[in-house]
N, CA, C and O of each residue as an XYZ file, in Angstrom:
824
protein
N      85.542   -114.407   -133.245
C      84.614   -114.403   -131.759
C      83.122   -114.151   -131.979
O      82.234   -114.802   -131.429
N      82.939   -113.185   -132.803
C      81.483   -112.833   -133.294
C      81.200   -114.061   -134.092
O      80.068   -114.280   -133.658
N      81.419   -115.013   -134.944
C      81.307   -115.820   -135.492
C      80.937   -117.133   -134.487
O      80.053   -117.917   -134.834
N      81.449   -117.260   -133.609
C      80.980   -117.944   -132.627
C      79.864   -117.548   -131.891
O      78.828   -118.213   -131.873
N      80.043   -116.319   -131.175
C      78.553   -115.984   -130.585
C      77.396   -116.171   -131.549
O      76.416   -116.811   -131.166
N      77.445   -115.564   -133.003
C      76.383   -116.009   -133.916
C      76.141   -117.360   -134.010
O      74.980   -117.674   -133.744
N      76.966   -118.348   -134.339
C      76.847   -119.689   -134.004
C      75.838   -120.227   -133.142
O      75.057   -121.148   -133.382
N      75.981   -119.388   -131.891
C      75.082   -119.875   -130.856
C      73.761   -119.810   -130.754
O      73.043   -120.631   -130.184
N      73.390   -118.713   -131.373
C      71.896   -118.293   -131.926
C      71.713   -117.303   -130.939
O      72.655   -116.829   -130.303
N      70.271   -116.899   -130.753
C      70.075   -115.946   -130.020
C      69.960   -115.825   -128.626
O      69.767   -114.781   -128.004
N      70.109   -117.118   -128.112
C      70.118   -117.345   -126.564
C      71.565   -116.705   -126.037
O      71.704   -116.367   -124.861
N      72.503   -116.587   -126.910
C      73.589   -115.853   -126.687
C      73.571   -114.637   -126.070
O      74.324   -114.351   -125.139
N      72.671   -113.831   -126.583
C      72.479   -112.705   -126.105
C      72.395   -112.430   -124.697
O      73.199   -111.758   -124.051
N      71.038   -113.177   -124.140
C      70.712   -113.192   -122.590
C      72.002   -113.855   -121.859
O      72.186   -113.483   -120.700
N      72.896   -114.773   -122.393
C      74.268   -115.118   -121.727
C      75.123   -114.436   -121.408
O      75.687   -114.405   -120.314
N      75.407   -113.523   -122.759
C      76.499   -112.346   -122.666
C      75.912   -111.467   -121.981
O      76.787   -110.855   -121.369
N      74.897   -111.058   -121.741
C      74.204   -109.766   -121.147
C      74.545   -110.241   -119.662
O      75.141   -109.441   -118.941
N      74.226   -111.405   -119.201
C      74.232   -112.031   -117.921
C      75.753   -111.878   -117.494
O      76.130   -111.465   -116.398
N      76.428   -112.213   -118.375
C      78.130   -112.250   -118.099
C      78.661   -110.615   -117.874
O      79.727   -110.392   -117.300
N      78.074   -109.875   -118.224
C      78.483   -108.391   -118.449
C      77.644   -107.855   -116.717
O      78.167   -107.205   -115.812
N      76.872   -108.170   -116.756
C      76.102   -107.767   -115.299
C      76.966   -108.284   -113.963
O      77.328   -107.632   -112.984
N      77.166   -109.742   -114.296
C      77.917   -110.283   -113.172
C      79.289   -109.887   -112.839
O      79.809   -109.892   -111.724
N      79.936   -109.452   -114.257
C      81.258   -108.796   -113.865
C      80.980   -107.660   -113.236
O      81.580   -107.486   -112.175
N      80.197   -106.789   -113.609
C      79.838   -105.336   -112.884
C      79.623   -105.468   -111.450
O      80.117   -104.669   -110.654
N      78.911   -106.439   -111.103
C      78.422   -106.815   -109.596
C      79.847   -107.024   -108.786
O      80.315   -106.465   -107.794
N      80.393   -108.225   -109.767
C      81.504   -108.752   -109.072
C      82.743   -107.608   -108.726
O      83.434   -107.709   -107.712
N      82.899   -106.587   -109.657
C      83.792   -105.728   -109.513
C      83.394   -104.609   -108.531
O      84.212   -103.865   -107.990
N      82.008   -104.558   -108.345
C      81.681   -103.324   -107.304
C      81.451   -104.046   -105.717
O      81.287   -103.308   -104.745
N      81.457   -105.340   -105.593
C      81.417   -106.024   -104.251
C      82.824   -105.980   -103.916
O      83.122   -105.499   -102.823
N      83.943   -106.500   -104.856
C      85.308   -106.588   -104.726
C      85.905   -105.186   -103.761
O      86.643   -105.208   -102.776
N      85.281   -104.021   -104.457
C      85.533   -102.597   -104.142
C      84.839   -102.305   -102.524
O      85.361   -101.797   -101.531
N      83.781   -102.728   -102.690
C      83.103   -102.374   -101.543
C      83.300   -102.995   -100.232
O      83.367   -102.336    -99.194
N      83.396   -104.337   -100.291
C      83.699   -105.522    -99.419
C      84.980   -105.416    -98.772
O      85.258   -106.081    -97.774
N      85.868   -104.490    -99.382
C      87.370   -104.176    -98.718
C      87.283   -104.312    -97.333
O      86.476   -103.583    -96.756
N      88.159   -105.345    -96.480
C      88.385   -105.093    -95.112
C      88.693   -103.629    -94.582
O      87.865   -103.059    -93.871
N      89.445   -103.251    -94.802
C      89.975   -101.959    -94.560
C      88.568   -101.021    -94.735
O      88.279   -100.215    -93.852
N      87.864   -101.157    -95.730
C      86.542   -100.270    -95.893
C      85.528   -100.559    -95.169
O      84.743    -99.627    -94.996
N      85.246   -101.684    -94.616
C      84.248   -102.346    -93.900
C      84.340   -101.877    -92.317
O      83.518   -101.201    -91.700
N      85.732   -102.501    -91.790
C      86.051   -102.450    -90.605
C      87.610   -101.930    -90.420
O      88.576   -102.680    -90.275
N      87.644   -100.667    -90.452
C      89.014    -99.925    -90.408
C      89.607   -100.378    -89.387
O      88.953   -100.620    -88.372
N      90.948   -100.584    -89.435
C      91.697   -100.742    -88.356
C      91.977    -99.727    -87.117
O      92.656    -98.721    -87.330
N      91.598    -99.918    -86.178
C      92.083    -99.138    -84.780
C      91.041    -97.866    -84.920
O      91.307    -96.709    -84.595
N      89.640    -98.393    -85.546
C      88.776    -97.326    -85.343
C      88.142    -97.422    -83.875
O      87.721    -96.400    -83.335
N      88.080    -98.687    -83.227
C      87.706    -98.583    -81.926
C      88.247    -97.696    -80.955
O      87.609    -96.904    -80.262
N      89.576    -97.905    -80.961
C      90.348    -97.500    -80.403
C      90.521    -95.705    -80.052
O      90.722    -95.064    -79.020
N      90.306    -95.312    -81.629
C      90.264    -94.015    -81.896
C      88.992    -93.451    -81.462
O      89.126    -92.315    -81.008
N      87.808    -93.894    -81.463
C      86.417    -93.594    -81.180
C      86.702    -93.383    -79.570
O      86.442    -92.325    -78.996
N      87.223    -94.432    -78.981
C      87.142    -94.385    -77.404
C      88.116    -93.310    -77.026
O      87.906    -92.717    -75.968
N      89.090    -93.003    -77.712
C      90.069    -92.196    -76.958
C      89.560    -90.811    -77.102
O      90.041    -89.956    -76.358
N      88.446    -90.405    -78.153
C      87.731    -89.102    -78.469
C      86.753    -89.145    -77.349
O      86.504    -88.062    -76.820
N      86.100    -90.302    -76.855
C      85.098    -90.333    -75.887
C      85.676    -89.858    -74.646
O      85.310    -88.901    -73.964
N      86.561    -90.607    -74.466
C      87.340    -90.415    -73.168
C      87.809    -88.838    -72.770
O      87.493    -88.275    -71.722
N      88.588    -88.290    -73.785
C      88.932    -86.975    -73.697
C      87.904    -85.859    -74.151
O      88.292    -84.737    -74.478
N      86.451    -86.265    -74.153
C      85.551    -85.155    -74.483
C      85.586    -84.631    -75.785
O      84.760    -83.776    -76.103
N      86.314    -84.972    -76.471
C      86.369    -84.467    -77.866
C      85.231    -85.060    -79.089
O      85.049    -84.513    -80.177
N      84.569    -86.254    -78.621
C      83.474    -86.546    -79.265
C      82.395    -85.434    -79.828
O      81.430    -85.100    -79.140
N      82.599    -84.983    -80.915
C      81.257    -84.041    -81.003
C      80.480    -84.519    -81.963
O      81.036    -85.358    -82.673
N      79.400    -84.271    -82.218
C      78.155    -84.310    -83.316
C      78.900    -84.438    -84.787
O      78.514    -85.239    -85.638
N      79.919    -83.622    -84.955
C      80.355    -83.361    -86.549
C      81.286    -84.625    -86.500
O      81.237    -85.486    -87.378
N      82.211    -84.693    -85.333
C      83.008    -86.097    -85.594
C      82.330    -87.559    -85.944
O      82.775    -88.451    -86.665
N      81.076    -87.502    -85.173
C      80.422    -88.488    -84.821
C      79.889    -88.932    -86.329
O      79.968    -90.108    -86.685
N      79.261    -87.755    -87.310
C      78.736    -87.806    -88.281
C      79.896    -88.156    -89.471
O      79.633    -88.758    -90.511
N      81.081    -87.707    -89.135
C      82.210    -88.093    -90.055
C      82.424    -89.768    -89.968
O      82.461    -90.526    -90.937
N      82.537    -90.082    -88.757
C      82.574    -91.628    -88.224
C      81.649    -92.544    -88.998
O      81.963    -93.501    -89.706
N      80.492    -92.081    -88.734
C      79.337    -92.669    -89.314
C      79.694    -92.795    -90.894
O      80.079    -93.908    -91.254
N      79.621    -91.946    -91.709
C      79.973    -91.901    -92.925
C      80.931    -92.540    -93.566
O      80.941    -92.746    -94.779
N      81.987    -92.963    -92.573
C      83.375    -93.484    -93.328
C      83.342    -94.880    -93.519
O      83.941    -95.402    -94.459
N      82.568    -95.641    -92.550
C      82.413    -96.911    -92.750
C      81.269    -97.832    -91.887
O      80.748    -97.404    -90.858
N      81.001    -98.997    -92.397
C      79.720    -99.841    -92.070
C      80.246   -100.001    -90.542
O      79.276    -99.993    -89.784
N      81.120   -100.102    -90.053
C      81.550   -100.290    -88.248
C      81.368    -99.079    -87.852
O      80.735    -99.010    -86.799
N      81.782    -97.811    -88.435
C      81.554    -96.465    -87.769
C      80.236    -96.143    -87.720
O      79.844    -95.514    -86.737
N      79.291    -96.514    -88.776
C      77.948    -96.471    -88.432
C      77.436    -96.965    -87.144
O      76.771    -96.203    -86.442
N      77.704    -98.260    -86.741
C      77.215    -99.236    -85.952
C      77.845    -98.794    -84.316
O      77.197    -98.945    -83.280
N      78.877    -98.376    -84.378
C      79.427    -97.620    -83.346
C      79.023    -96.472    -82.941
O      79.133    -96.240    -81.737
N      78.460    -95.461    -83.811
C      78.074    -94.338    -83.386
C      76.642    -94.587    -82.940
O      76.255    -94.028    -81.914
N      75.565    -95.629    -83.839
C      74.494    -96.032    -83.133
C      74.653    -96.465    -81.687
O      73.770    -96.243    -80.858
N      75.907    -97.150    -81.364
C      75.841    -97.744    -80.027
C      75.868    -96.503    -79.022
O      75.118    -96.357    -78.057
N      77.053    -95.492    -79.509
C      77.353    -94.382    -78.626
C      76.017    -93.493    -78.544
O      75.670    -93.077    -77.439
N      75.474    -93.278    -79.363
C      74.358    -92.367    -79.274
C      73.046    -92.795    -78.172
O      72.297    -91.933    -77.713
N      72.939    -94.044    -77.895
C      72.104    -94.615    -76.916
C      72.880    -95.380    -75.646
O      72.368    -96.253    -74.944
N      74.001    -94.941    -75.537
C      74.824    -95.665    -74.496
C      74.439    -94.857    -73.035
O      74.703    -95.390    -71.957
N      73.928    -93.805    -73.100
C      73.592    -93.261    -71.816
C      72.090    -93.591    -71.153
O      71.567    -93.077    -70.164
N      71.490    -94.822    -72.214
C      70.344    -95.268    -71.866
C      70.516    -96.673    -71.205
O      69.522    -97.286    -70.816
N      71.995    -97.273    -71.057
C      71.723    -98.289    -70.348
C      72.206    -99.248    -71.563
O      72.143    -99.042    -72.775
N      72.788   -100.538    -70.732
C      73.609   -101.739    -71.560
C      72.353   -102.224    -72.688
O      72.483   -102.081    -73.904
N      71.329   -102.722    -72.139
C      70.546   -103.240    -73.334
C      69.899   -102.170    -74.313
O      69.763   -102.575    -75.468
N      69.516   -100.994    -74.077
C      69.022   -100.203    -75.018
C      70.431    -99.914    -76.078
O      70.294    -99.731    -77.287
N      71.582    -99.912    -75.476
C      72.790    -99.734    -76.231
C      72.825   -100.959    -77.186
O      72.840   -100.830    -78.411
N      72.834   -101.866    -76.701
C      72.734   -103.227    -77.389
C      71.745   -103.223    -78.669
O      72.083   -103.225    -79.853
N      70.620   -103.217    -78.208
C      69.440   -102.790    -79.146
C      69.699   -101.980    -80.207
O      69.393   -102.217    -81.376
N      70.198   -101.137    -79.841
C      70.286    -99.943    -81.258
C      71.498   -100.273    -82.323
O      71.503    -99.985    -83.520
N      72.488   -100.927    -81.604
C      73.646   -101.722    -82.070
C      73.101   -102.666    -83.286
O      73.313   -102.587    -84.496
N      72.292   -103.624    -82.496
C      71.647   -104.529    -83.592
C      70.744   -103.960    -84.621
O      70.739   -104.477    -85.738
N      70.090   -103.094    -84.395
C      69.151   -102.298    -85.386
C      70.336   -101.763    -86.662
O      70.264   -102.241    -87.794
N      71.453   -100.671    -86.269
C      72.040   -100.320    -87.228
C      72.861   -101.478    -87.857
O      73.316   -101.343    -88.993
N      73.059   -102.613    -87.141
C      73.669   -103.787    -87.675
C      72.739   -104.549    -89.083
O      73.274   -105.171    -90.000
N      71.629   -104.359    -88.970
C      70.558   -104.916    -89.620
C      70.913   -104.341    -90.956
O      71.418   -104.911    -91.923
N      70.501   -102.946    -90.791
C      70.858   -102.044    -92.197
C      72.101   -102.382    -92.700
O      72.205   -102.565    -93.913
N      73.389   -102.536    -91.728
C      74.747   -102.920    -92.239
C      74.743   -104.015    -92.917
O      75.273   -103.946    -94.026
N      74.294   -105.039    -92.586
C      74.333   -106.584    -93.027
C      73.597   -106.417    -94.509
O      73.953   -107.016    -95.524
N      72.517   -105.495    -94.420
C      71.615   -105.600    -95.899
C      72.522   -104.899    -96.897
O      72.637   -105.338    -98.041
N      73.220   -103.729    -96.447
C      73.937   -103.534    -97.534
C      75.160   -104.171    -97.889
O      75.677   -103.890    -98.970
N      75.764   -105.112    -97.004
C      77.073   -105.799    -97.410
C      76.348   -106.741    -98.507
O      76.789   -106.904    -99.645
N      75.049   -107.398    -97.946
C      74.649   -108.613    -98.961
C      74.116   -108.222   -100.218
O      73.649   -109.061   -100.988
N      74.172   -106.342   -100.629
C      73.534   -105.975   -101.681
C      73.868   -106.640   -102.938
O      75.072   -106.889   -103.000
N      73.138   -107.042   -104.048
C      73.288   -107.593   -105.102
C      74.077   -108.965   -105.090
O      74.556   -109.442   -106.119
N      74.181   -109.592   -103.783
C      74.633   -111.269   -103.898
C      73.443   -111.993   -104.222
O      73.629   -113.142   -104.620
N      72.175   -111.556   -104.137
C      70.951   -112.408   -104.720
C      71.058   -112.485   -106.008
O      70.789   -113.535   -106.590
N      71.481   -111.346   -106.679
C      71.603   -110.961   -108.282
C      72.668   -112.141   -108.727
O      72.447   -113.145   -109.403
N      73.711   -111.754   -108.215
C      74.896   -112.711   -108.685
C      74.412   -114.250   -108.451
O      74.419   -114.987   -109.437
N      74.040   -114.712   -107.338
C      73.461   -116.129   -107.042
C      72.436   -116.450   -108.503
O      72.659   -117.418   -109.230
N      71.400   -115.539   -108.736
C      70.481   -116.067   -109.676
C      71.172   -116.201   -111.140
O      70.922   -117.114   -111.928
N      72.195   -115.009   -111.398
C      72.887   -115.513   -112.480
C      73.874   -116.642   -112.699
O      74.193   -117.080   -113.804
N      74.274   -117.019   -111.653
C      74.887   -118.355   -111.484
C      73.945   -119.356   -111.562
O      74.355   -120.448   -111.956
N      72.711   -119.239   -111.263
C      71.821   -120.506   -111.408
C      71.066   -120.404   -112.863
O      70.797   -121.475   -113.408
N      70.705   -119.171   -113.531
C      70.358   -119.098   -114.656
C      70.867   -119.411   -115.886
O      70.156   -119.875   -116.778
N      72.422   -119.127   -116.052
C      73.384   -119.247   -117.163
C      73.376   -120.704   -117.651
O      73.289   -120.953   -118.854
N      73.471   -121.717   -116.673
C      73.472   -122.840   -117.105
C      72.262   -123.749   -117.530
O      72.381   -124.912   -117.916
N      71.100   -123.067   -117.408
C      69.752   -123.219   -117.802
C      69.473   -122.618   -119.107
O      68.861   -123.260   -119.961
N      69.910   -121.344   -119.326
C      70.014   -120.951   -120.427
C      70.933   -121.598   -121.743
O      70.674   -121.514   -122.943
N      72.153   -122.302   -121.039
C      72.855   -122.903   -122.006
C      72.151   -124.328   -122.489
O      72.333   -124.871   -123.578
N      71.414   -124.737   -121.551
C      70.539   -126.088   -121.815
C      69.763   -125.796   -122.455
O      69.728   -126.629   -123.360
N      68.669   -124.713   -122.662
C      67.780   -124.366   -123.553
C      68.085   -124.307   -124.892
O      67.457   -124.827   -125.813
N      69.467   -123.390   -124.969
C      70.093   -123.620   -126.335
C      70.569   -124.994   -126.935
O      70.675   -125.243   -128.136
N      70.849   -125.875   -125.842
C      71.154   -127.186   -126.411
C      69.909   -128.216   -126.967
O      70.008   -128.982   -127.925
N      68.766   -128.030   -126.141
C      67.344   -128.282   -126.536
C      67.027   -127.857   -127.967
O      66.739   -128.636   -128.875
N      67.112   -126.560   -128.060
C      66.722   -125.632   -129.465
C      67.314   -126.091   -130.338
O      66.762   -126.336   -131.410
N      69.051   -126.416   -130.039
C      69.861   -127.283   -131.362
C      69.440   -128.483   -131.673
O      69.368   -128.979   -132.797
N      69.154   -128.954   -130.635
C      68.807   -130.589   -131.106
C      67.658   -130.518   -131.594
O      67.556   -131.245   -132.581
N      66.542   -129.842   -131.289
C      65.077   -129.666   -131.861
C      65.557   -129.758   -133.328
O      65.184   -130.710   -134.014
N      66.596   -128.541   -133.976
C      66.657   -128.214   -135.038
C      67.098   -129.488   -135.987
O      66.612   -129.886   -137.046
N      68.324   -130.026   -135.118
C      68.721   -131.217   -135.538
C      68.085   -132.306   -136.452
O      68.351   -132.837   -137.530
N      66.959   -132.395   -135.342
C      66.090   -133.718   -135.458
C      64.740   -133.154   -136.772
O      64.115   -133.883   -137.543
N      64.678   -132.104   -136.664
C      63.728   -131.384   -137.653
C      64.273   -131.508   -138.976
O      63.591   -131.986   -139.883
N      65.663   -131.043   -139.187
C      66.026   -131.277   -140.319
C      66.557   -132.952   -141.116
O      66.667   -133.407   -142.255
N      66.752   -133.389   -139.784
C      66.725   -134.757   -139.977
C      65.374   -135.365   -140.697
O      65.483   -135.923   -141.788
N      64.255   -135.253   -140.126
C      62.839   -134.910   -140.673
C      62.809   -134.981   -141.838
O      62.427   -135.960   -142.479
N      63.329   -133.640   -142.404
C      62.887   -133.109   -143.591
C      63.653   -133.621   -144.897
O      63.137   -134.077   -145.918
N      65.077   -133.426   -144.605
C      66.310   -133.994   -145.366
C      66.772   -135.387   -145.130
O      67.708   -135.855   -145.778
N      66.179   -136.018   -144.275
C      67.368   -137.166   -143.940
C      68.702   -136.924   -143.445
O      69.122   -135.799   -143.172
N      69.350   -137.968   -143.335
C      70.805   -137.371   -142.722
C      71.956   -137.292   -143.590
O      73.125   -137.302   -143.204
N      71.498   -137.203   -144.967
C      72.617   -136.555   -145.927
C      73.322   -135.419   -145.775
O      74.546   -135.369   -145.892
N      72.300   -134.070   -145.404
C      73.049   -133.047   -145.406
C      73.896   -132.737   -143.916
O      73.407   -132.495   -142.812
N      75.297   -132.835   -144.304
C      75.833   -132.932   -142.754
C      76.181   -131.672   -142.341
O      76.586   -131.570   -141.183
N      76.102   -130.504   -143.150
C      76.304   -128.946   -142.922
C      75.136   -128.752   -141.816
O      75.289   -128.159   -140.748
N      74.120   -129.271   -142.201
C      72.708   -128.562   -141.655
C      72.724   -129.245   -140.299
O      72.254   -128.691   -139.305
N      73.333   -130.594   -140.266
C      73.318   -131.307   -138.595
C      74.614   -130.548   -138.213
O      74.478   -129.958   -137.141
N      75.496   -130.439   -138.627
C      76.428   -129.882   -137.730
C      76.120   -128.547   -137.342
O      76.634   -128.201   -136.278
N      75.455   -127.756   -137.897
C      75.326   -126.504   -137.684
C      74.415   -126.341   -136.338
O      74.694   -125.583   -135.409
N      73.293   -127.182   -136.406
C      72.365   -127.393   -134.930
C      73.117   -127.939   -134.043
O      73.002   -127.439   -132.924
N      74.133   -129.119   -134.180
C      74.847   -129.494   -133.256
C      75.731   -128.387   -132.197
O      75.770   -128.295   -130.970
N      76.460   -127.547   -133.401
C      77.154   -126.779   -133.006
C      76.716   -125.601   -132.108
O      77.370   -125.038   -131.230
N      75.305   -125.329   -132.585
C      74.606   -124.336   -131.607
C      74.605   -124.737   -130.449
O      75.075   -124.079   -129.521
N      73.894   -126.267   -130.284
C      73.695   -126.680   -128.987
C      74.747   -126.547   -128.200
O      74.616   -126.065   -127.075
N      75.891   -126.936   -128.656
C      77.482   -126.940   -127.764
C      78.065   -125.732   -127.339
O      78.710   -125.557   -126.305
N      77.781   -124.886   -128.238
C      78.331   -123.396   -128.069
C      77.495   -123.064   -126.948
O      78.120   -123.063   -125.888
N      76.087   -122.738   -126.841
C      75.189   -122.200   -125.667
C      75.406   -122.941   -124.589
O      75.373   -122.364   -123.502
N      75.626   -124.117   -124.626
C      75.838   -125.054   -123.386
C      77.107   -124.722   -122.706
O      77.110   -124.611   -121.480
N      78.375   -124.525   -123.519
C      79.581   -123.850   -122.958
C      79.725   -122.606   -122.322
O      80.315   -122.378   -121.266
N      78.986   -121.627   -123.243
C      78.749   -120.318   -122.940
C      78.217   -120.173   -121.406
O      78.692   -119.500   -120.491
N      77.198   -120.933   -121.422
C      76.488   -120.938   -120.082
C      77.209   -121.372   -119.049
O      77.065   -120.725   -118.011
N      77.992   -122.337   -119.025
C      78.771   -123.088   -117.944
C      80.067   -122.238   -117.739
O      80.718   -122.409   -116.708
N      80.431   -121.415   -118.586
C      81.920   -120.417   -118.736
C      81.157   -119.294   -117.863
O      81.893   -118.816   -116.999
N      79.968   -118.811   -117.888
C      79.650   -117.493   -117.087
C      79.172   -118.361   -115.476
O      79.329   -117.718   -114.439
N      78.821   -119.255   -115.425
C      77.880   -119.778   -114.121
C      78.884   -120.320   -113.274
O      78.776   -120.126   -112.063
N      79.886   -120.998   -113.742
C      80.976   -121.788   -112.807
C      81.898   -120.309   -111.914
O      81.922   -120.229   -110.686
N      82.404   -119.539   -112.608
C      83.237   -118.501   -111.709
C      82.165   -117.495   -111.298
O      82.556   -116.667   -110.475
N      80.831   -117.384   -111.717
C      79.982   -116.284   -110.834
C      79.475   -117.303   -109.505
O      79.350   -116.837   -108.373
N      79.258   -118.472   -109.766
C      79.087   -119.394   -108.373
C      80.375   -119.490   -107.431
O      80.240   -119.494   -106.207
N      81.166   -119.538   -107.817
C      82.393   -119.664   -107.098
C      82.470   -118.173   -106.270
O      82.604   -118.067   -105.051
N      82.357   -117.118   -107.182
C      82.604   -115.631   -106.432
C      81.229   -115.325   -105.406
O      81.151   -114.626   -104.396
N      80.335   -116.042   -106.017
C      78.909   -115.781   -105.212
C      79.327   -116.257   -103.811
O      79.086   -115.561   -102.825
N      79.921   -117.387   -103.726
C      80.333   -118.187   -102.445
C      81.303   -117.598   -101.721
O      81.362   -117.695   -100.495
N      82.043   -117.017   -102.359
C      83.457   -116.334   -101.775
C      82.837   -114.895   -101.047
O      83.239   -114.588    -99.925
N      81.850   -114.056   -101.753
C      81.701   -112.986   -101.173
C      80.536   -113.141   -100.116
O      80.211   -112.244    -99.338
N      79.983   -114.312   -100.180
C      79.041   -114.764    -98.932
C      79.694   -114.929    -97.462
O      79.311   -114.530    -96.362
N      80.812   -115.658    -97.860
C      81.583   -116.012    -96.662
C      82.515   -114.937    -96.403
O      83.171   -115.051    -95.368
N      82.759   -113.673    -97.295
C      83.813   -112.724    -96.825
C      82.518   -111.872    -95.936
O      82.842   -111.503    -94.808
N      81.332   -111.606    -96.316
C      80.304   -110.986    -95.370
C      80.124   -111.536    -94.175
O      80.118   -110.748    -93.230
N      79.936   -112.975    -93.886
C      79.921   -113.415    -92.824
C      80.803   -113.331    -91.777
O      80.486   -113.423    -90.591
N      82.240   -113.106    -92.335
C      83.611   -112.846    -91.761
C      83.387   -111.411    -91.131
O      83.519   -111.152    -89.935
N      83.014   -110.485    -92.164
C      82.856   -109.181    -91.635
C      82.032   -108.823    -90.575
O      82.225   -108.016    -89.666
N      81.032   -109.582    -90.838
C      80.045   -109.348    -89.772
C      80.372   -109.749    -88.702
O      80.144   -108.985    -87.764
N      80.886   -110.795    -88.460
C      81.264   -111.618    -87.039
C      82.472   -110.522    -86.682
O      82.683   -110.447    -85.471
N      83.121   -109.849    -87.333
C      84.375   -108.825    -86.982
C      83.354   -107.611    -86.115
O      83.431   -107.270    -84.935
N      82.561   -107.214    -87.016
C      81.606   -106.325    -86.409
C      81.029   -106.500    -85.170
O      81.156   -105.715    -84.230
N      80.355   -107.593    -85.161
C      79.901   -107.976    -84.063
C      80.759   -108.124    -82.913
O      80.117   -107.864    -81.895
N      82.335   -108.540    -82.595
C      83.169   -108.915    -81.511
C      83.254   -107.455    -81.589
O      82.607   -107.111    -80.600
N      83.699   -106.294    -82.221
C      84.120   -105.021    -81.963
C      82.969   -104.147    -81.171
O      83.297   -103.338    -80.304
N      81.543   -104.382    -81.549
C      80.418   -104.155    -81.034
C      80.316   -104.379    -79.769
O      80.043   -103.420    -79.047
N      80.507   -105.675    -79.191
C      80.386   -106.014    -77.784
C      81.394   -105.950    -77.105
O      81.353   -106.443    -75.978
N      82.345   -105.460    -77.477
C      83.841   -104.735    -76.965
C      83.402   -103.415    -76.625
O      83.583   -103.007    -75.478
N      82.882   -102.746    -77.434
C      82.380   -101.353    -77.203
C      81.371   -101.261    -76.119
O      81.513   -100.493    -75.167
N      80.442   -101.978    -76.255
C      79.285   -102.000    -75.191
C      79.905   -102.120    -73.784
O      79.677   -101.433    -72.788
N      80.861   -103.307    -73.967
C      81.444   -103.681    -72.523
C      82.483   -102.432    -71.774
O      82.560   -102.120    -70.586
N      83.129   -101.947    -72.824
C      84.322   -100.916    -72.186
C      83.505    -99.491    -71.690
O      83.855    -98.692    -70.822
N      82.165    -99.469    -72.650
C      81.407    -98.094    -72.339
C      80.690    -98.304    -70.864
O      80.533    -97.341    -70.114
N      80.279    -99.606    -70.516
C      79.682   -100.050    -69.293
C      80.816   -100.362    -68.313
O      80.453   -100.915    -67.275
N      81.943   -100.144    -68.434
C      83.044   -100.510    -67.540
C      82.883   -102.114    -67.144
O      82.961   -102.335    -65.936
N      82.683   -103.178    -67.942
C      82.328   -104.244    -67.585
C      83.893   -105.224    -68.157
O      84.168   -106.385    -67.853
N      84.716   -104.246    -69.070
C      85.943   -104.875    -69.249
C      87.036   -103.889    -69.341
O      86.709   -102.704    -69.396
N      88.622   -104.286    -69.372
C      89.176   -103.181    -69.358
C      89.459   -102.951    -70.860
O      89.210   -103.742    -71.770
N      90.081   -101.603    -70.966
C      90.379   -100.945    -72.279
C      91.193   -101.945    -72.917
O      92.214   -102.101    -72.246
N      91.174   -102.602    -73.815
C      91.963   -103.105    -74.475
C      91.661   -103.631    -76.281
O      91.071   -104.668    -76.582
N      92.027   -102.985    -76.924
C      91.964   -102.950    -78.257
C      92.497   -103.877    -79.134
O      92.074   -103.797    -80.287
N      93.422   -104.852    -78.862
C      94.211   -105.855    -79.536
C      93.422   -106.524    -80.236
O      93.844   -107.456    -80.922
């Protein structure tokens, strides 16, 4: 493996670095964007039961806020519920903006890695071919080993760049779609909370 990396030339260093960074981001996002962590099942029912029974203390609200992104949005809405429906909705939207920003954290970096690694591979291809033609100009076509070395460097960097870019691009799209789904779910839960608090719908958490 080391010989293969060495044969690819110095451009293998940023390609490998990009793959390590991509793997770290992917692992972190898989952990962070778990559905159970972002939108805990039964949270809205639990919160409403505490509100209805008068047991919703500032300490409980602080805990709910810290436990999940949906909890942060719900608490923001409850804190302003006494000021009317529109103010409550605005508070929820402001909290949701912060939550969405956190959910999309590192996704731009992942997209950038998916975009630049094939270009690094292409640059390696160009450099390798330049070496090949330079050697042809100097030595002619008689030295097959030198020509093979330049072509090998070109192909290795291209393959390495694509090997990093393809799975990174697929997972970048996957995480974007997952964030969209989570945001939609939180939006539906928030609307439900607003309508229940202001008596615009029956209590139904199914």
